[in-house]
Structure formats: C-alpha cells, structure tokens
Amino acid sequence: MGPVTEPPQTAEPLPVPDGPAPAADAPTAQTPADVRRRAVLAGTTVSVLLILAIVFGSRLLRDFDSALLPYAVATVFLAFGVAYRYTVWVSAPGARRLFRQGWRSFFSAANFRRAPTAVPRMIATYLGLQKFLGARSHARWAAHQLLFWGCVLAALITFPLTWGWFTFTSGTGDGPGYEMRIWGFKILGFDSLGVAGWLMFHGLDLAAVLVIAGAAYFLWRRMKDRGAITGQRFAYDMIPLIALIVISVTGLLLTFSSVFLHGGGYAFLAVLHMASVVFTLVYIPFGKFFHIVQRPAAVGMQLFKYTSRREDGEELKACRRCHEPIDTAPYVENLRDTMKDLRLDFDAWAEYCPRCKRVLRGNAYLDHVKKGFK
C-alpha cells in the first residue's frame, strides 16, 4: 500500500473579498430601539389574540375552569415572550434571510409541482423523526424522541384544557359514560372504565413517563460526559432538564395521591406542580427551549436546498480549491449574501469546502504570523 497523500497543494492566495454589496441590495438599517418596539408590538398582538381565542373558544368563559387560571395566564406570557423573541431573532440579517427563503420555498407553486411530497417529508424527518440526531448518537436520538413526543403529547392535552377548549362531561354526573367536547361540540363518547377512558384520563401520566426517561438521560450525560461538561452552563443547560423532571414527577405524584393516598397531600402537590409549570412556560422564550420555536425555520431552509438541487439538475457547486462538491449554488449564494448583510468581508470563503478553509487558514497563519517568530 502506497503512502497516503494529501490533495495537491496549490499556491493559491487567500480569496480576496468581492467588496461590499451594492447599496440597493443592502438591508434597511434597524436600530435596537426599532427592533424592540416591533417586538413589543408583535408580542402584544399575539397575546391579545390568544386572550380572545380563550374567551371565544371557551364559549365566553362558560367552559373555562377558574382553577386553571394561573396556567392560562402563564400561556399568555408565553405567547408574548415567544412573539417578542422571535421578532428580535428574525430582525437579524442572517435569520431574516433564512426566514424569507424558507417561506418562499414553502409557498412556491413551482416547488410543489416539482416535488409535491417534499414538505410533508421534511416535516416528518426534521421535526418528527429528527434523523439528523441519529447521525451523532443513537442513544441521544432515542432520548430526544422520548423527550420530544412526551412534550408534544403534554402540550396537546394541557393547552386546550387550560384554555377551556376541551371539556369532559358526564351525563350522569359520576360516569362512567363521558363525552369529549371541543368548543362545545361533541367529538366522541367513551367509557371512563375502558381502555379508551384510561388513556384519556392518564395521557399526561404517559407523557410524564416519556419526558422523565428522555430528560434523565440528558441530565446523566451532562453530569458524566466530558464533552458536555466542558461547554455546559447550569442556567442554560441544566435548569430546563430539571424543570421538565420536576413537572413530570409532581404530575405523577398527583395521580399517586388521588389513587393510593385518597387525596393526601394533593393540595401541596398541586401548588408545587403549578409553580413548576408556570416557571417553565415563562422561561421557554428566553432559555434553551426557544430552539423549539426556531426548529421549523430549519425545515424551510432544508426545503430551499432540496428544491434548488432539483431545479439545477442536482448539480452541486464545487470547491474553488479541491473541486469537491459543497452544496447547491443557490444555497452558497444565499450564504454569501447573508455574510455581506452582516458586513463580513470574507464572503468568498463560502465557496470553499471545510477542509480547504482549514488549509487556507493554516497557510495564512504560517505566512503572516509564524514567520514573525523565525
């Protein structure tokens, strides 16, 4: 076997920036005060719309449970925080371009004609199955799936109940026949003593078990894995996992108290559970959980890359140094335009593969830094 050789090293100089983008292409300058005002307006609008949806969805509060008022108030704060933070995020040049390209690809009739199944497939793979995590670790993928679907199940049950959209009523007052109604309309009837009834009334318990399994794995990993320990921050990485476990455990204890303790300690556990849920809902827009809101934007970008490949005949742009394929030409050009929006004067580097970027940076270091010590 012959020696392993590196690709031919050319004496190619470092790429020279193409200069600033034309004034017509430059994004409109936004001051931080402008961004904050727009974010406050967006948050207020979304909060008011949610309040109106709660009022009318609960039939003018007829189906609203006053005992769940703290949860409902927390969701209004959640709506304000998400809209505020999302508006600030989209105001950044890179995120704004990502946002526009994603929605443009999503609503493109030409893309739908070329690839009618692309949108549901992207949603299933990137949002649902999250296959990109499987390439890192099968264990992390499985734990993330448990955590993700547990939170989705809990949200689908908790939010509509909190807002008074879902109601469970019994014609006899004490069961066992129950009716599930949405906005006052009967959807189905079920026997509370049957399998369907058990699943209906213990859906949150099932969600709690899934969340505990997934969050416990990540919590264990962050306490044992050196790579995770090195870069983790307690408030950003640990508190979200602890909050999810506290919510799940206190929720299970409520069921345990009502079934096995005849309601013993139920009042204290209810307050503790409510406090943990309210804290977590208010924390979501300003902590690590915000990536849940950001993730759909990645679907739009993946759709943009996929449809641009089909439009270009699946021809990928080649690296300017080693001529290996990088990505689609529209995606590379979009990255260069984003770098120009950010006033980064090395946008030409987007046309190089990661390995060649490292080689060029190493050569630049040897030529301009290391030689000063010789």
CSV table of C-alpha atoms in Angstrom, one decimal:
chain,number,residue,atom,x,y,z
A,1,MET,CA,0.0,0.0,0.0
A,2,GLY,CA,1.4,3.3,-1.0
A,3,PRO,CA,1.7,6.3,1.3
A,4,VAL,CA,-1.4,8.4,1.9
A,5,THR,CA,-1.1,11.7,0.1
A,6,GLU,CA,-2.9,15.0,0.6
A,7,PRO,CA,-4.7,16.6,-2.3
A,8,PRO,CA,-2.3,18.7,-4.4
A,9,GLN,CA,-1.4,21.9,-2.6
A,10,THR,CA,-1.6,24.9,-4.9
A,11,ALA,CA,-0.1,28.2,-4.3
A,12,GLU,CA,-3.4,29.8,-4.5
A,13,PRO,CA,-3.6,33.0,-2.5
A,14,LEU,CA,-6.3,33.6,0.1
A,15,PRO,CA,-9.5,34.7,-1.5
A,16,VAL,CA,-10.0,38.4,-1.9
A,17,PRO,CA,-13.4,39.8,-0.9
A,18,ASP,CA,-15.5,40.9,-3.7
A,19,GLY,CA,-16.2,44.2,-2.0
A,20,PRO,CA,-19.3,45.4,-0.2
A,21,ALA,CA,-22.7,44.7,-1.7
A,22,PRO,CA,-24.4,47.4,-3.7
A,23,ALA,CA,-26.3,49.9,-1.8
A,24,ALA,CA,-29.6,48.7,-3.4
A,25,ASP,CA,-29.1,45.2,-2.0
A,26,ALA,CA,-28.2,46.2,1.5
A,27,PRO,CA,-30.8,45.6,4.2
A,28,THR,CA,-32.5,48.6,5.8
A,29,ALA,CA,-30.7,49.6,8.9
A,30,GLN,CA,-32.6,48.9,12.1
A,31,THR,CA,-31.7,50.4,15.4
A,32,PRO,CA,-32.1,48.3,18.6
A,33,ALA,CA,-35.0,50.6,19.6
A,34,ASP,CA,-36.9,49.9,16.4
A,35,VAL,CA,-36.5,46.2,16.8
A,36,ARG,CA,-37.7,46.3,20.4
A,37,ARG,CA,-40.7,48.4,19.5
A,38,ARG,CA,-41.6,46.0,16.7
A,39,ALA,CA,-41.1,43.0,19.1
A,40,VAL,CA,-43.3,44.6,21.8
A,41,LEU,CA,-46.0,45.2,19.2
A,42,ALA,CA,-45.8,41.6,17.9
A,43,GLY,CA,-45.9,40.2,21.5
A,44,THR,CA,-48.8,42.4,22.5
A,45,THR,CA,-50.8,41.4,19.3
A,46,VAL,CA,-50.2,37.7,19.8
A,47,SER,CA,-51.1,37.9,23.5
A,48,VAL,CA,-54.4,39.8,22.7
A,49,LEU,CA,-55.3,37.3,20.0
A,50,LEU,CA,-54.7,34.4,22.4
A,51,ILE,CA,-56.9,36.0,25.1
A,52,LEU,CA,-59.6,36.4,22.5
A,53,ALA,CA,-59.2,32.8,21.4
A,54,ILE,CA,-59.5,31.7,25.1
A,55,VAL,CA,-62.6,33.8,25.6
A,56,PHE,CA,-64.4,32.7,22.5
A,57,GLY,CA,-63.0,29.2,22.4
A,58,SER,CA,-64.4,28.5,25.9
A,59,ARG,CA,-67.8,29.9,24.8
A,60,LEU,CA,-67.4,33.2,26.6
A,61,LEU,CA,-65.6,31.5,29.6
A,62,ARG,CA,-68.5,29.1,30.1
A,63,ASP,CA,-66.2,26.1,29.8
A,64,PHE,CA,-63.2,27.8,31.4
A,65,ASP,CA,-62.0,26.3,34.6
A,66,SER,CA,-61.1,29.0,37.1
A,67,ALA,CA,-58.8,26.6,38.9
A,68,LEU,CA,-56.6,26.6,35.8
A,69,LEU,CA,-56.3,30.4,35.6
A,70,PRO,CA,-52.6,30.5,36.6
A,71,TYR,CA,-51.8,28.2,33.8
A,72,ALA,CA,-53.8,30.2,31.3
A,73,VAL,CA,-52.1,33.4,32.4
A,74,ALA,CA,-48.7,31.7,32.0
A,75,THR,CA,-49.6,30.8,28.4
A,76,VAL,CA,-50.4,34.4,27.7
A,77,PHE,CA,-47.0,35.4,29.0
A,78,LEU,CA,-45.5,32.5,26.9
A,79,ALA,CA,-47.2,33.9,23.8
A,80,PHE,CA,-45.8,37.4,24.4
A,81,GLY,CA,-42.3,36.1,25.1
A,82,VAL,CA,-42.2,33.8,22.0
A,83,ALA,CA,-43.5,36.5,19.7
A,84,TYR,CA,-41.1,39.1,21.2
A,85,ARG,CA,-38.1,36.9,21.0
A,86,TYR,CA,-38.9,35.5,17.5
A,87,THR,CA,-39.3,39.1,16.2
A,88,VAL,CA,-35.9,40.0,17.6
A,89,TRP,CA,-34.4,36.9,16.1
A,90,VAL,CA,-35.9,37.4,12.7
A,91,SER,CA,-34.6,41.0,12.7
A,92,ALA,CA,-31.0,39.8,12.4
A,93,PRO,CA,-29.9,39.7,8.8
A,94,GLY,CA,-29.0,36.0,8.7
A,95,ALA,CA,-32.2,34.9,10.4
A,96,ARG,CA,-34.3,37.2,8.2
A,97,ARG,CA,-32.9,35.8,5.0
A,98,LEU,CA,-33.4,32.3,6.3
A,99,PHE,CA,-36.9,33.1,7.2
A,100,ARG,CA,-37.7,34.6,3.8
A,101,GLN,CA,-36.1,31.9,1.8
A,102,GLY,CA,-37.9,29.2,3.8
A,103,TRP,CA,-41.3,30.7,3.4
A,104,ARG,CA,-40.7,31.5,-0.3
A,105,SER,CA,-39.8,27.8,-0.9
A,106,PHE,CA,-42.8,26.7,1.2
A,107,PHE,CA,-45.4,28.7,-0.7
A,108,SER,CA,-43.7,28.2,-4.2
A,109,ALA,CA,-46.2,26.6,-6.6
A,110,ALA,CA,-43.2,25.6,-8.8
A,111,ASN,CA,-41.6,23.7,-5.9
A,112,PHE,CA,-44.9,21.9,-5.2
A,113,ARG,CA,-45.2,20.8,-8.9
A,114,ARG,CA,-41.6,19.6,-8.9
A,115,ALA,CA,-41.7,17.9,-5.5
A,116,PRO,CA,-45.3,17.6,-4.1
A,117,THR,CA,-44.2,15.3,-1.2
A,118,ALA,CA,-41.2,17.4,-0.2
A,119,VAL,CA,-42.9,19.5,2.5
A,120,PRO,CA,-44.5,16.6,4.4
A,121,ARG,CA,-41.3,14.6,4.1
A,122,MET,CA,-39.2,17.4,5.5
A,123,ILE,CA,-41.7,17.9,8.4
A,124,ALA,CA,-41.6,14.2,9.2
A,125,THR,CA,-37.8,13.8,9.0
A,126,TYR,CA,-36.6,17.1,10.6
A,127,LEU,CA,-39.4,17.9,13.0
A,128,GLY,CA,-40.9,14.5,13.8
A,129,LEU,CA,-38.2,11.8,13.5
A,130,GLN,CA,-35.2,14.3,13.7
A,131,LYS,CA,-32.9,12.0,11.8
A,132,PHE,CA,-30.1,14.5,12.0
A,133,LEU,CA,-29.6,13.5,15.6
A,134,GLY,CA,-29.2,9.8,14.7
A,135,ALA,CA,-26.0,10.6,12.9
A,136,ARG,CA,-24.5,11.8,16.2
A,137,SER,CA,-25.6,9.0,18.5
A,138,HIS,CA,-28.5,6.5,18.5
A,139,ALA,CA,-28.9,6.9,22.3
A,140,ARG,CA,-29.2,10.6,22.0
A,141,TRP,CA,-31.7,10.3,19.2
A,142,ALA,CA,-33.8,7.8,21.2
A,143,ALA,CA,-33.7,10.1,24.3
A,144,HIS,CA,-34.6,13.1,22.2
A,145,GLN,CA,-37.5,11.3,20.7
A,146,LEU,CA,-38.9,10.4,24.1
A,147,LEU,CA,-38.5,14.0,25.3
A,148,PHE,CA,-39.9,15.5,22.2
A,149,TRP,CA,-43.0,13.3,21.9
A,150,GLY,CA,-43.7,13.5,25.6
A,151,CYS,CA,-43.7,17.3,25.5
A,152,VAL,CA,-45.8,17.3,22.4
A,153,LEU,CA,-48.4,14.9,24.0
A,154,ALA,CA,-48.4,17.0,27.2
A,155,ALA,CA,-48.9,20.3,25.2
A,156,LEU,CA,-51.7,18.8,23.1
A,157,ILE,CA,-53.6,17.9,26.2
A,158,THR,CA,-52.7,20.7,28.6
A,159,PHE,CA,-53.1,23.8,26.4
A,160,PRO,CA,-56.6,23.1,25.1
A,161,LEU,CA,-57.8,22.1,28.6
A,162,THR,CA,-56.2,25.2,30.2
A,163,TRP,CA,-57.9,27.4,27.6
A,164,GLY,CA,-61.3,25.8,28.1
A,165,TRP,CA,-61.4,24.4,24.5
A,166,PHE,CA,-61.6,20.8,25.7
A,167,THR,CA,-64.2,19.6,28.1
A,168,PHE,CA,-65.1,16.2,29.5
A,169,THR,CA,-68.6,15.9,30.7
A,170,SER,CA,-70.7,13.1,32.1
A,171,GLY,CA,-74.5,12.9,31.5
A,172,THR,CA,-75.0,11.1,34.9
A,173,GLY,CA,-72.6,13.3,36.9
A,174,ASP,CA,-70.4,10.5,38.1
A,175,GLY,CA,-69.8,8.4,35.0
A,176,PRO,CA,-68.8,6.0,33.7
A,177,GLY,CA,-70.0,7.4,30.4
A,178,TYR,CA,-68.1,10.6,29.3
A,179,GLU,CA,-68.2,12.9,26.4
A,180,MET,CA,-65.3,14.9,25.0
A,181,ARG,CA,-66.3,18.2,23.5
A,182,ILE,CA,-64.2,20.8,21.6
A,183,TRP,CA,-65.6,24.3,21.6
A,184,GLY,CA,-68.8,22.9,22.9
A,185,PHE,CA,-69.3,20.4,20.1
A,186,LYS,CA,-69.4,16.7,21.0
A,187,ILE,CA,-66.5,14.8,19.4
A,188,LEU,CA,-66.8,11.4,20.9
A,189,GLY,CA,-68.2,9.5,23.8
A,190,PHE,CA,-66.3,6.9,25.8
A,191,ASP,CA,-66.4,4.7,28.9
A,192,SER,CA,-64.2,6.0,31.6
A,193,LEU,CA,-63.6,2.5,32.9
A,194,GLY,CA,-62.5,1.1,29.5
A,195,VAL,CA,-59.1,1.3,27.8
A,196,ALA,CA,-60.0,4.5,25.9
A,197,GLY,CA,-61.1,6.2,29.1
A,198,TRP,CA,-58.0,5.2,30.9
A,199,LEU,CA,-55.8,6.6,28.1
A,200,MET,CA,-57.9,9.8,28.1
A,201,PHE,CA,-57.5,10.4,31.8
A,202,HIS,CA,-53.9,9.2,32.0
A,203,GLY,CA,-52.5,10.8,28.9
A,204,LEU,CA,-50.4,13.3,31.0
A,205,ASP,CA,-49.1,10.4,33.1
A,206,LEU,CA,-47.9,8.7,29.9
A,207,ALA,CA,-46.3,12.0,28.7
A,208,ALA,CA,-44.6,12.4,32.1
A,209,VAL,CA,-43.0,8.9,31.8
A,210,LEU,CA,-41.6,9.7,28.4
A,211,VAL,CA,-40.3,13.1,29.5
A,212,ILE,CA,-38.6,11.6,32.6
A,213,ALA,CA,-36.9,8.9,30.6
A,214,GLY,CA,-35.6,11.4,28.0
A,215,ALA,CA,-34.6,14.2,30.4
A,216,ALA,CA,-32.9,11.8,32.8
A,217,TYR,CA,-30.7,10.5,30.1
A,218,PHE,CA,-29.6,14.0,29.1
A,219,LEU,CA,-29.1,15.0,32.7
A,220,TRP,CA,-27.0,11.9,33.3
A,221,ARG,CA,-25.0,12.7,30.2
A,222,ARG,CA,-24.3,16.3,31.2
A,223,MET,CA,-23.0,15.1,34.6
A,224,LYS,CA,-20.8,12.3,33.1
A,225,ASP,CA,-19.8,13.2,29.6
A,226,ARG,CA,-16.6,15.3,29.5
A,227,GLY,CA,-17.6,17.0,26.2
A,228,ALA,CA,-20.9,18.0,27.6
A,229,ILE,CA,-19.5,19.1,31.0
A,230,THR,CA,-16.9,21.4,29.3
A,231,GLY,CA,-19.4,23.6,27.4
A,232,GLN,CA,-22.5,23.4,29.6
A,233,ARG,CA,-24.0,26.3,31.6
A,234,PHE,CA,-26.1,25.5,34.6
A,235,ALA,CA,-28.9,28.0,33.9
A,236,TYR,CA,-29.0,27.3,30.2
A,237,ASP,CA,-28.4,23.5,30.0
A,238,MET,CA,-29.3,22.1,33.4
A,239,ILE,CA,-32.3,24.1,34.6
A,240,PRO,CA,-34.5,23.1,31.6
A,241,LEU,CA,-33.9,19.4,32.2
A,242,ILE,CA,-34.5,19.8,35.9
A,243,ALA,CA,-37.7,21.8,35.3
A,244,LEU,CA,-39.1,19.1,33.0
A,245,ILE,CA,-38.3,16.4,35.5
A,246,VAL,CA,-39.9,18.3,38.4
A,247,ILE,CA,-43.1,18.9,36.3
A,248,SER,CA,-43.3,15.3,35.3
A,249,VAL,CA,-42.6,13.9,38.8
A,250,THR,CA,-45.1,16.2,40.6
A,251,GLY,CA,-47.7,15.4,37.9
A,252,LEU,CA,-47.3,11.7,38.6
A,253,LEU,CA,-47.4,12.3,42.3
A,254,LEU,CA,-50.8,14.0,41.9
A,255,THR,CA,-52.1,10.8,40.3
A,256,PHE,CA,-50.4,8.7,43.0
A,257,SER,CA,-52.0,10.9,45.7
A,258,SER,CA,-55.5,10.6,44.3
A,259,VAL,CA,-55.3,6.9,43.6
A,260,PHE,CA,-53.4,5.5,46.5
A,261,LEU,CA,-53.5,8.2,49.2
A,262,HIS,CA,-57.1,9.2,48.8
A,263,GLY,CA,-56.0,12.8,48.2
A,264,GLY,CA,-53.4,13.0,50.9
A,265,GLY,CA,-51.0,15.9,50.2
A,266,TYR,CA,-52.8,16.7,47.0
A,267,ALA,CA,-53.2,20.4,47.7
A,268,PHE,CA,-49.5,20.9,48.3
A,269,LEU,CA,-48.5,18.8,45.3
A,270,ALA,CA,-51.0,20.8,43.1
A,271,VAL,CA,-49.4,24.1,44.1
A,272,LEU,CA,-45.9,22.7,43.6
A,273,HIS,CA,-46.8,21.3,40.2
A,274,MET,CA,-48.5,24.6,39.2
A,275,ALA,CA,-45.4,26.6,40.2
A,276,SER,CA,-43.1,24.4,38.2
A,277,VAL,CA,-45.3,24.6,35.1
A,278,VAL,CA,-45.7,28.4,35.3
A,279,PHE,CA,-42.0,28.9,35.8
A,280,THR,CA,-41.1,26.7,32.8
A,281,LEU,CA,-43.7,28.3,30.5
A,282,VAL,CA,-42.4,31.8,31.3
A,283,TYR,CA,-38.8,30.5,30.9
A,284,ILE,CA,-39.3,29.0,27.4
A,285,PRO,CA,-38.9,32.1,25.3
A,286,PHE,CA,-35.7,33.2,27.0
A,287,GLY,CA,-33.8,30.0,27.5
A,288,LYS,CA,-32.7,26.9,25.7
A,289,PHE,CA,-36.3,25.8,24.9
A,290,PHE,CA,-36.5,28.6,22.4
A,291,HIS,CA,-34.9,26.3,19.8
A,292,ILE,CA,-38.3,24.5,19.7
A,293,VAL,CA,-39.7,27.6,18.1
A,294,GLN,CA,-36.7,28.1,15.8
A,295,ARG,CA,-36.6,24.5,14.5
A,296,PRO,CA,-39.4,24.9,11.9
A,297,ALA,CA,-37.2,27.5,10.2
A,298,ALA,CA,-34.6,24.8,9.6
A,299,VAL,CA,-37.2,22.9,7.7
A,300,GLY,CA,-37.7,25.8,5.4
A,301,MET,CA,-34.0,26.0,4.7
A,302,GLN,CA,-33.8,22.3,4.0
A,303,LEU,CA,-36.7,22.7,1.6
A,304,PHE,CA,-34.9,25.5,-0.1
A,305,LYS,CA,-31.8,23.4,-0.5
A,306,TYR,CA,-33.7,20.4,-1.7
A,307,THR,CA,-35.8,22.3,-4.3
A,308,SER,CA,-32.8,24.3,-5.6
A,309,ARG,CA,-31.0,21.0,-6.2
A,310,ARG,CA,-33.9,19.7,-8.2
A,311,GLU,CA,-34.1,22.9,-10.1
A,312,ASP,CA,-30.4,22.9,-11.0
A,313,GLY,CA,-30.5,19.2,-12.1
A,314,GLU,CA,-28.9,18.2,-8.7
A,315,GLU,CA,-25.6,19.8,-9.7
A,316,LEU,CA,-23.6,20.9,-6.6
A,317,LYS,CA,-21.3,23.9,-6.6
A,318,ALA,CA,-17.6,22.7,-6.4
A,319,CYS,CA,-15.0,23.9,-4.1
A,320,ARG,CA,-12.7,26.5,-5.7
A,321,ARG,CA,-9.6,24.7,-4.4
A,322,CYS,CA,-10.1,21.0,-4.4
A,323,HIS,CA,-13.2,20.9,-6.7
A,324,GLU,CA,-15.2,18.7,-4.4
A,325,PRO,CA,-18.9,19.4,-4.2
A,326,ILE,CA,-20.0,21.7,-1.4
A,327,ASP,CA,-23.7,22.5,-1.8
A,328,THR,CA,-26.3,23.8,-4.2
A,329,ALA,CA,-25.3,27.0,-6.0
A,330,PRO,CA,-28.4,29.0,-4.7
A,331,TYR,CA,-27.6,27.9,-1.1
A,332,VAL,CA,-23.9,29.1,-1.4
A,333,GLU,CA,-25.0,32.4,-3.0
A,334,ASN,CA,-27.6,32.9,-0.2
A,335,LEU,CA,-24.8,32.3,2.3
A,336,ARG,CA,-22.6,34.9,0.6
A,337,ASP,CA,-25.4,37.4,0.5
A,338,THR,CA,-26.0,36.8,4.2
A,339,MET,CA,-22.4,37.4,5.0
A,340,LYS,CA,-22.5,40.6,3.0
A,341,ASP,CA,-25.6,41.7,5.0
A,342,LEU,CA,-23.6,41.2,8.2
A,343,ARG,CA,-20.7,43.2,6.8
A,344,LEU,CA,-18.3,40.2,6.9
A,345,ASP,CA,-15.6,40.9,4.3
A,346,PHE,CA,-14.7,37.2,3.7
A,347,ASP,CA,-17.9,36.0,2.0
A,348,ALA,CA,-15.8,34.5,-0.8
A,349,TRP,CA,-14.8,31.8,1.7
A,350,ALA,CA,-18.3,30.3,1.3
A,351,GLU,CA,-17.1,28.8,-2.0
A,352,TYR,CA,-14.6,26.6,-0.2
A,353,CYS,CA,-15.2,23.3,1.5
A,354,PRO,CA,-14.5,23.0,5.3
A,355,ARG,CA,-11.2,21.1,4.7
A,356,CYS,CA,-9.8,23.7,2.3
A,357,LYS,CA,-10.8,26.5,4.7
A,358,ARG,CA,-8.7,24.9,7.4
A,359,VAL,CA,-5.8,24.5,5.0
A,360,LEU,CA,-6.0,28.1,3.8
A,361,ARG,CA,-6.2,29.4,7.4
A,362,GLY,CA,-3.2,27.3,8.3
A,363,ASN,CA,-1.2,28.7,5.4
A,364,ALA,CA,-2.2,32.2,6.3
A,365,TYR,CA,-1.0,31.6,9.8
A,366,LEU,CA,2.3,30.3,8.6
A,367,ASP,CA,2.8,33.1,6.2
A,368,HIS,CA,1.7,36.1,8.3
A,369,VAL,CA,2.1,35.1,11.9
A,370,LYS,CA,4.5,32.3,12.4
A,371,LYS,CA,7.2,33.8,10.2
A,372,GLY,CA,7.4,36.7,12.6
A,373,PHE,CA,9.0,34.4,15.2
A,374,LYS,CA,11.7,33.0,12.9
